[in-house]
Amino acid sequence: MIHNEALFTLSYGVYVLTTNDGKRDNGAIVNTVQMLTETPKRVTIFVNKSNYTEETLRKTGCANVCVLSEQAPFSVIERFGFYSGREKDKFESFPCPTAENGLKYLDKYASAVIGVKVTDAYDYGTHTLFVAEVTDANVISEDPPMTYAHYLANVKPNPKVSVKGEKWVCKICGYVHEGELPSDFICPLCKHPAEDFERLE
Ligand code: FE
């Protein structure tokens, strides 16, 4: 038997993964970036295929991993995680500098920025596993990096807000959907399906 609660105990981070499709800078929230080897310095990054960033990273092979700090407000996660880069310029009214690799990075609300170049991409159905070489790595601030647990406990909005009408909350990330929940609904933040939503009072 598989109990999701057991899987929820795994630890994750909160990162903004920035790319450029040749026309526009983009960024998405990902929660899995890990060191793979020390020599050479390589990381793994999992990206959900429903993210435009997955397609861009597969095509361009270049990204910055912006490690969000505990100072990052919910609005930053909302900006990069709740919309698709296909429709929205996520850097609009959010000026950010450009790193050596030509890609944007967050110079505030971040602990560090790590530039990467993809060496391998593996298809795992809903997700692509990218293996990437570190090309650049810089500390942005002394603020501790945000873990997913910190996000859930301190940053995500409290779903117990009293608003009239049907409301559904994502049990995984706390995203609140207002109105009827379609059965094929996908959480815009964590990409979990409608089954992982529960109705609020
Ligand atoms: Fe969610």
PDB file of N, CA, C and O and ligand atoms in Angstrom, residues 170 172-173 175 187 190, ligand 1:
ATOM      1  N   CYS A 170      -5.499  22.963  -2.563  1.00  0.00           N
ATOM      2  CA  CYS A 170      -4.570  21.896  -2.923  1.00  0.00           C
ATOM      3  C   CYS A 170      -3.880  21.418  -1.644  1.00  0.00           C
ATOM      4  O   CYS A 170      -3.252  22.208  -0.939  1.00  0.00           O
ATOM      5  N   ILE A 172      -1.416  19.642  -1.398  1.00  0.00           N
ATOM      6  CA  ILE A 172       0.035  19.538  -1.566  1.00  0.00           C
ATOM      7  C   ILE A 172       0.718  20.879  -1.324  1.00  0.00           C
ATOM      8  O   ILE A 172       1.697  20.965  -0.606  1.00  0.00           O
ATOM      9  N   CYS A 173       0.171  21.952  -1.946  1.00  0.00           N
ATOM     10  CA  CYS A 173       0.905  23.218  -1.886  1.00  0.00           C
ATOM     11  C   CYS A 173       0.102  24.365  -1.288  1.00  0.00           C
ATOM     12  O   CYS A 173       0.651  25.430  -1.049  1.00  0.00           O
ATOM     13  N   TYR A 175      -2.472  25.944  -2.721  1.00  0.00           N
ATOM     14  CA  TYR A 175      -3.116  26.803  -3.721  1.00  0.00           C
ATOM     15  C   TYR A 175      -4.626  26.705  -3.556  1.00  0.00           C
ATOM     16  O   TYR A 175      -5.172  25.614  -3.377  1.00  0.00           O
ATOM     17  N   CYS A 187      -3.270  21.519 -10.567  1.00  0.00           N
ATOM     18  CA  CYS A 187      -2.832  22.635  -9.720  1.00  0.00           C
ATOM     19  C   CYS A 187      -1.790  23.465 -10.475  1.00  0.00           C
ATOM     20  O   CYS A 187      -0.780  22.927 -10.935  1.00  0.00           O
ATOM     21  N   CYS A 190       1.761  23.281  -8.173  1.00  0.00           N
ATOM     22  CA  CYS A 190       2.534  22.047  -7.977  1.00  0.00           C
ATOM     23  C   CYS A 190       2.195  20.973  -8.996  1.00  0.00           C
ATOM     24  O   CYS A 190       2.815  19.906  -8.986  1.00  0.00           O
TER      25      CYS A 190
HETATM   26 FE    FE B   1      -0.776  22.380  -5.584  1.00  0.00          FE
END
